[in-house]
Short mmCIF file of C-alpha atoms in Angstrom, two decimals:
data_model
loop_
_atom_site.label_atom_id
_atom_site.label_comp_id
_atom_site.label_asym_id
_atom_site.label_seq_id
_atom_site.Cartn_x
_atom_site.Cartn_y
_atom_site.Cartn_z
CA MET R 1 9.85 -8.29 20.71
CA LYS R 2 7.52 -6.29 22.94
CA ASP R 3 9.10 -3.00 21.84
CA ILE R 4 8.55 -3.93 18.19
CA LEU R 5 4.93 -4.93 18.76
CA LEU R 6 4.25 -1.62 20.47
CA GLN R 7 5.17 0.05 17.18
CA VAL R 8 2.73 -2.05 15.13
CA ASP R 9 -0.93 -1.08 14.87
CA SER R 10 -1.89 -3.15 11.83
CA PRO R 11 -5.56 -4.04 11.22
CA LEU R 12 -4.31 -7.63 11.09
CA PHE R 13 -4.03 -7.49 14.88
CA ASP R 14 -7.41 -5.84 15.55
CA GLY R 15 -9.00 -7.39 18.63
CA VAL R 16 -5.77 -9.09 19.74
CA ASN R 17 -4.11 -7.58 22.80
CA LEU R 18 -0.35 -7.17 23.17
CA GLU R 19 0.26 -10.25 25.31
CA ASP R 20 -1.78 -12.45 22.96
CA ARG R 21 0.17 -11.05 20.01
CA LYS R 22 3.41 -12.14 21.64
CA THR R 23 2.04 -15.65 22.16
CA MET R 24 0.59 -15.76 18.66
CA LEU R 25 3.78 -14.60 16.93
CA GLY R 26 5.79 -17.07 18.94
CA CYS R 27 3.48 -19.81 17.65
CA ILE R 28 3.37 -18.60 14.03
CA GLY R 29 7.02 -17.61 13.74
CA TYR R 30 8.29 -14.32 12.34
CA HIS R 31 11.37 -12.34 11.44
CA ILE R 32 12.11 -8.63 11.04
CA GLY R 33 13.97 -7.16 8.08
CA THR R 34 15.62 -3.76 7.74
CA PHE R 35 15.81 -2.18 4.28
CA LYS R 36 17.27 0.95 2.69
CA LYS R 37 15.55 3.14 0.11
CA GLY R 38 15.86 1.46 -3.29
CA ASP R 39 16.11 -2.07 -1.89
CA ILE R 40 13.93 -4.78 -3.40
CA VAL R 41 11.83 -6.74 -0.91
CA ALA R 42 10.53 -9.15 -3.55
CA PHE R 43 10.95 -9.31 -7.33
CA GLU R 44 8.28 -9.96 -9.93
CA GLU R 45 7.86 -13.72 -10.48
CA GLU R 46 9.42 -14.42 -7.09
CA ASN R 47 7.72 -17.08 -4.98
CA ILE R 48 5.92 -15.33 -2.10
CA LYS R 49 5.39 -17.35 1.07
CA HIS R 50 5.51 -14.58 3.68
CA ILE R 51 3.36 -11.54 4.30
CA GLY R 52 4.93 -8.29 5.41
CA ILE R 53 3.75 -5.62 7.83
CA ILE R 54 5.50 -2.27 7.51
CA ILE R 55 6.77 -1.16 10.93
CA SER R 56 8.31 2.02 9.52
CA GLY R 57 9.07 3.52 6.12
CA ALA R 58 7.26 2.86 2.85
CA VAL R 59 7.09 0.17 0.15
CA ASP R 60 5.91 0.62 -3.44
CA MET R 61 4.14 -2.03 -5.50
CA VAL R 62 5.69 -1.59 -8.96
CA LYS R 63 4.93 -3.15 -12.35
CA GLU R 64 7.58 -3.05 -15.09
CA ASP R 65 7.02 -3.88 -18.77
CA LEU R 66 9.45 -5.45 -21.26
CA TRP R 67 10.78 -2.00 -22.25
CA GLY R 68 11.65 -1.06 -18.67
CA ASN R 69 8.73 1.33 -18.17
CA LYS R 70 7.66 1.28 -14.52
CA THR R 71 4.19 1.89 -13.13
CA MET R 72 3.77 2.48 -9.41
CA LEU R 73 0.52 0.77 -8.51
CA VAL R 74 0.31 1.71 -4.85
CA ARG R 75 2.49 3.03 -2.02
CA MET R 76 2.17 1.31 1.35
CA ARG R 77 3.18 2.86 4.66
CA LYS R 78 3.34 2.08 8.37
CA ASP R 79 1.10 -0.78 9.59
CA GLU R 80 0.03 -1.72 6.06
CA LEU R 81 0.21 -5.31 4.86
CA PHE R 82 1.61 -6.62 1.58
CA GLY R 83 2.25 -9.92 -0.18
CA GLU R 84 -0.92 -11.65 1.02
CA THR R 85 -2.59 -11.63 -2.42
CA PHE R 86 0.22 -13.67 -3.95
CA ALA R 87 0.95 -15.82 -0.90
CA CYS R 88 -2.61 -17.16 -0.97
CA GLY R 89 -2.51 -17.98 -4.70
CA SER R 90 -2.10 -21.43 -6.17
CA ASP R 91 1.46 -20.81 -7.42
CA ASN R 92 2.55 -18.06 -4.95
CA LEU R 93 4.22 -16.10 -7.76
CA SER R 94 4.26 -12.33 -7.49
CA VAL R 95 3.26 -10.37 -10.62
CA VAL R 96 4.77 -7.14 -9.23
CA THR R 97 7.98 -5.96 -7.59
CA PHE R 98 7.96 -4.63 -4.03
CA LEU R 99 10.40 -1.71 -3.88
CA VAL R 100 11.39 0.20 -0.72
CA SER R 101 10.72 3.91 -1.31
CA GLU R 102 11.70 5.05 2.21
CA ASP R 103 14.06 3.30 4.65
CA ALA R 104 11.91 0.57 6.15
CA GLN R 105 11.62 -2.00 8.88
CA ILE R 106 9.27 -4.88 8.05
CA LEU R 107 7.82 -7.73 10.10
CA PHE R 108 7.43 -10.96 8.08
CA MET R 109 5.19 -13.93 8.89
CA PRO R 110 4.65 -17.18 6.95
CA PHE R 111 1.23 -16.91 5.30
CA ASP R 112 0.28 -20.59 5.72
CA ARG R 113 0.96 -20.41 9.47
CA VAL R 114 -1.21 -17.27 9.70
CA MET R 115 -4.18 -18.79 7.86
CA HIS R 116 -4.18 -22.18 9.59
CA SER R 117 -5.00 -22.43 13.28
CA CYS R 118 -2.35 -23.98 15.45
CA THR R 119 -2.97 -27.19 17.40
CA MET R 120 -3.94 -25.07 20.41
CA ALA R 121 -6.85 -23.57 18.38
CA CYS R 122 -6.27 -20.21 20.06
CA VAL R 123 -9.22 -17.82 20.02
CA PHE R 124 -6.99 -14.93 18.95
CA HIS R 125 -5.70 -16.96 15.99
CA HIS R 126 -9.26 -17.30 14.69
CA ARG R 127 -9.54 -13.52 14.99
CA LEU R 128 -6.31 -13.17 13.02
CA ILE R 129 -7.79 -15.23 10.16
CA GLU R 130 -10.95 -13.12 10.15
CA ASN R 131 -8.86 -9.95 10.02
CA MET R 132 -6.81 -11.30 7.11
CA VAL R 133 -9.93 -12.07 5.06
CA ALA R 134 -11.23 -8.53 5.74
CA ILE R 135 -7.90 -7.00 4.68
CA ILE R 136 -7.92 -8.93 1.39
CA ALA R 137 -11.50 -7.80 0.72
CA ASN R 138 -10.63 -4.16 1.44
CA LYS R 139 -7.61 -4.34 -0.87
CA ASN R 140 -9.81 -5.64 -3.67
CA ARG R 141 -12.04 -2.61 -3.11
CA ASP R 142 -9.03 -0.27 -3.26
CA LEU R 143 -7.90 -1.95 -6.48
CA MET R 144 -11.29 -1.21 -8.03
CA ARG R 145 -10.84 2.45 -7.05
CA LYS R 146 -7.44 2.46 -8.76
CA VAL R 147 -8.96 0.95 -11.90
CA GLU R 148 -11.67 3.61 -11.82
CA VAL R 149 -9.03 6.38 -11.74
CA VAL R 150 -6.62 5.09 -14.40
CA SER R 151 -9.44 4.08 -16.77
CA LYS R 152 -10.35 7.75 -17.30
CA ARG R 153 -9.48 8.97 -20.79
CA THR R 154 -7.68 12.27 -20.14
CA ILE R 155 -5.08 13.42 -17.62
CA ARG R 156 -7.55 15.95 -16.23
CA GLU R 157 -10.22 13.29 -15.70
CA LYS R 158 -7.66 11.04 -13.99
CA LEU R 159 -6.52 13.87 -11.73
CA LEU R 160 -10.06 14.85 -10.81
CA ALA R 161 -10.94 11.25 -10.01
CA TYR R 162 -7.79 10.79 -7.89
CA LEU R 163 -8.15 14.08 -6.02
CA SER R 164 -11.84 13.42 -5.43
CA MET R 165 -10.95 10.01 -3.98
CA GLN R 166 -8.36 11.60 -1.66
CA ALA R 167 -10.83 14.28 -0.53
CA GLN R 168 -13.45 11.63 0.26
CA THR R 169 -10.94 9.45 2.08
CA GLN R 170 -9.76 12.38 4.22
CA ASN R 171 -13.28 13.84 4.48
CA SER R 172 -12.13 17.34 3.55
CA ARG R 173 -11.72 19.60 0.53
CA TYR R 174 -8.33 20.51 2.01
CA PHE R 175 -5.98 17.52 2.01
CA GLU R 176 -2.45 16.32 1.44
CA ILE R 177 -1.71 13.59 -1.09
CA PRO R 178 0.93 10.95 -0.25
CA LEU R 179 2.66 11.10 -3.66
CA GLY R 180 5.12 13.53 -5.20
CA ARG R 181 4.81 14.49 -8.88
CA VAL R 182 6.97 11.65 -10.21
CA LYS R 183 5.16 8.95 -8.24
CA LEU R 184 1.78 10.52 -8.98
CA ALA R 185 2.54 10.38 -12.70
CA GLU R 186 3.51 6.72 -12.34
CA TYR R 187 0.33 5.99 -10.37
CA LEU R 188 -1.87 7.65 -13.01
CA CYS R 189 0.14 6.12 -15.88
CA VAL R 190 0.85 9.51 -17.49
CA ASP R 191 3.87 11.58 -18.48
CA ARG R 192 5.20 13.70 -15.59
CA SER R 193 5.63 16.88 -17.66
CA ALA R 194 2.11 16.53 -19.07
CA LEU R 195 0.81 15.98 -15.52
CA THR R 196 2.51 19.17 -14.28
CA ARG R 197 1.10 21.20 -17.18
CA GLU R 198 -2.40 19.90 -16.54
CA LEU R 199 -2.21 20.77 -12.84
CA VAL R 200 -1.27 24.35 -13.77
CA LYS R 201 -4.21 24.54 -16.20
CA MET R 202 -6.62 23.17 -13.62
CA LYS R 203 -5.42 25.79 -11.15
CA GLU R 204 -5.87 28.54 -13.76
CA ASP R 205 -9.35 27.23 -14.55
CA GLY R 206 -10.33 27.54 -10.87
CA LEU R 207 -10.87 23.82 -10.31
CA ILE R 208 -8.18 23.34 -7.70
CA ASP R 209 -5.54 25.16 -5.68
CA TYR R 210 -2.35 23.54 -4.43
CA ASP R 211 1.03 24.05 -2.86
CA LYS R 212 3.34 21.09 -3.39
CA ASN R 213 1.39 18.08 -2.07
CA CYS R 214 -1.34 20.10 -0.31
CA PHE R 215 -4.50 20.45 -2.38
CA ARG R 216 -7.81 22.22 -2.17
CA ILE R 217 -10.80 21.41 -4.35
CA LEU R 218 -12.58 24.65 -5.28
#
């Protein structure tokens, strides 16, 4: 277990040293899953009782409508947490599908054991609860940013909002986005071909420059 914990640097464990993590996880209980690209971690409407921390790889949060159209809401990578929003709900039902987009190893913990102190009332467990509340708050903030981007009327406005957000996050006008064209189109809820055409136009208009996933705001 120690080797696995050395690979995890999740904000959930902020302020909890390695030895305390070992004790804490032994108290809470956990298991580790290994997944291949394309595997489903959890389906929409599945009952979610565990939270996951990505040790390696990537997981997409995907929403699919009745006609089979998929929208990629967010891509999560190493050390990021998922499932907590649904695990803490009254019915525990997921409204999205969690799809593995890159071969992944994931650490799972039961949410109720995380959020309720054990009989030993460990100090580090209280810190774990505080960290979880902060993570949920930060995710709500990120969701508002996503809403701000996709609520724009045109593809250009959506792209400018998304690229501006990435530049601010990385504190540079030169940055690399984490999504390829297909996933970016899904994230922005637009047609991929129309997205590609708009990127070319924006480059011609002197708004941006780019090479694959590397962008520069002019």
